């Protein structure tokens, strides 16, 4: 097979050059919508590069909205009748330490539970995709184990069955973990809370990706910790060079980050970036708390390696849960606290003794049946399709100049509107129409991202959701008209308390 030449002296990375070659073939019609791209192995022979470089090139094309993977079938050219919107610009927060204010995420929680709201705000999984019957069956079976197991307090560290199943599943993250290294928690939220409480003191500074998941800010607030936002990109996640600069100039106790499919920006840190973060933890003596609730939801079916898999010092604490993949209401998560394990278990015992046993046993039994891998493939596929549909619809409904993230996993998108738009006003106006969205300022301790919005794409795509997105577009048009005519509208109650 003849090699397609690349300019190896050029500073443009080979993956970008390959992406440009393939994009030309798509643009000039050689590879029309729906056609299949060469397999990674074949393309690596065609271009004379490693398979990893091809995977990176295909990732670039996915972020540009040109191709999409179909698990176990390969990569295909997307239907590109809708011109793909650009990705949001990498964020550039000022290197400043912030106290974390209380915030009213309660309103989003209330929206998610209200029957009459179209809930695009909370990052909830689609209930109809969850294995409800199988979990119900396993719950019943677990209760038959008898009251000594299911009615009495369980062990603080969690049941042996679930810890064993999790240790097996964690092989997908590249981590070799013994069951006795795992502590079962009430969701990833408690895992991160315990990890931070065990390794920091009130007043300490914690670096976070910016924007970051609002629940992380709530934990910092509850523990009296201060936040240091670090710039983050919707493609590669947290900026490792900026993190390094921050660690050189500020006294930082810990870093909390979502490395795979950040919420809300959607980026995914490269393997090299993960190794660098693990190395920085060692050099700067900081604890890294890795929140991996979305790792199982990679659209290509490959769980990215955990940062912990690059760490040999015990400075990286891995946290995750079954919230996004099985049942948020079960409140089952876990952490691998390493040397902080004794303190984490002591704190958990003092706080709530143990996590509920019946749901732990039900999940352990469900995992042992082997149905989980098939289940998450179904969820990955559904979220990939729904995210694509949401992006296309936002692209045609929102004003010119709107930028939209195109994540390769998870279920949320981040929308950066031109600066003149006000996401808090959109939140209020949309709520009045029965539509819930998550405004940008929810994801930061300062007053940034007022022109940004996060939407959850997990729900099945319906005409109701399509028309809700169109209505959001109309509300933005109203804002634009007011802006042009200089008309001011009275602001209703602010989102922050
Ligand atoms: C990044 C991230 N971490 C943690 C959580 C919460 O996890 P849990 O419900 O398991 O506490 C969420 C929920 O939206 C999330 O998006």
CSV table of C-alpha atoms in Angstrom, one decimal, residues 211 264 414 423-424 438-444 448-454:
chain,number,residue,atom,x,y,z
A,211,UNK,CA,-15.6,26.0,34.8
A,264,UNK,CA,-19.6,21.2,32.1
A,414,UNK,CA,-21.4,23.7,27.0
A,423,UNK,CA,-27.3,33.4,30.8
A,424,UNK,CA,-28.9,34.3,34.2
A,438,UNK,CA,-27.9,25.4,33.9
A,439,UNK,CA,-26.4,29.0,33.6
A,440,UNK,CA,-22.6,29.4,33.4
A,441,UNK,CA,-22.1,31.2,36.7
A,442,UNK,CA,-23.2,28.1,38.6
A,443,UNK,CA,-19.9,26.5,37.6
A,444,UNK,CA,-17.4,29.0,39.0
A,448,UNK,CA,-17.5,34.4,35.1
A,449,UNK,CA,-19.3,32.6,32.3
A,450,UNK,CA,-22.4,34.9,32.4
A,451,UNK,CA,-22.7,34.3,28.6
A,452,UNK,CA,-22.5,30.5,28.9
A,453,UNK,CA,-25.1,27.7,29.4
A,454,UNK,CA,-24.9,24.0,30.0
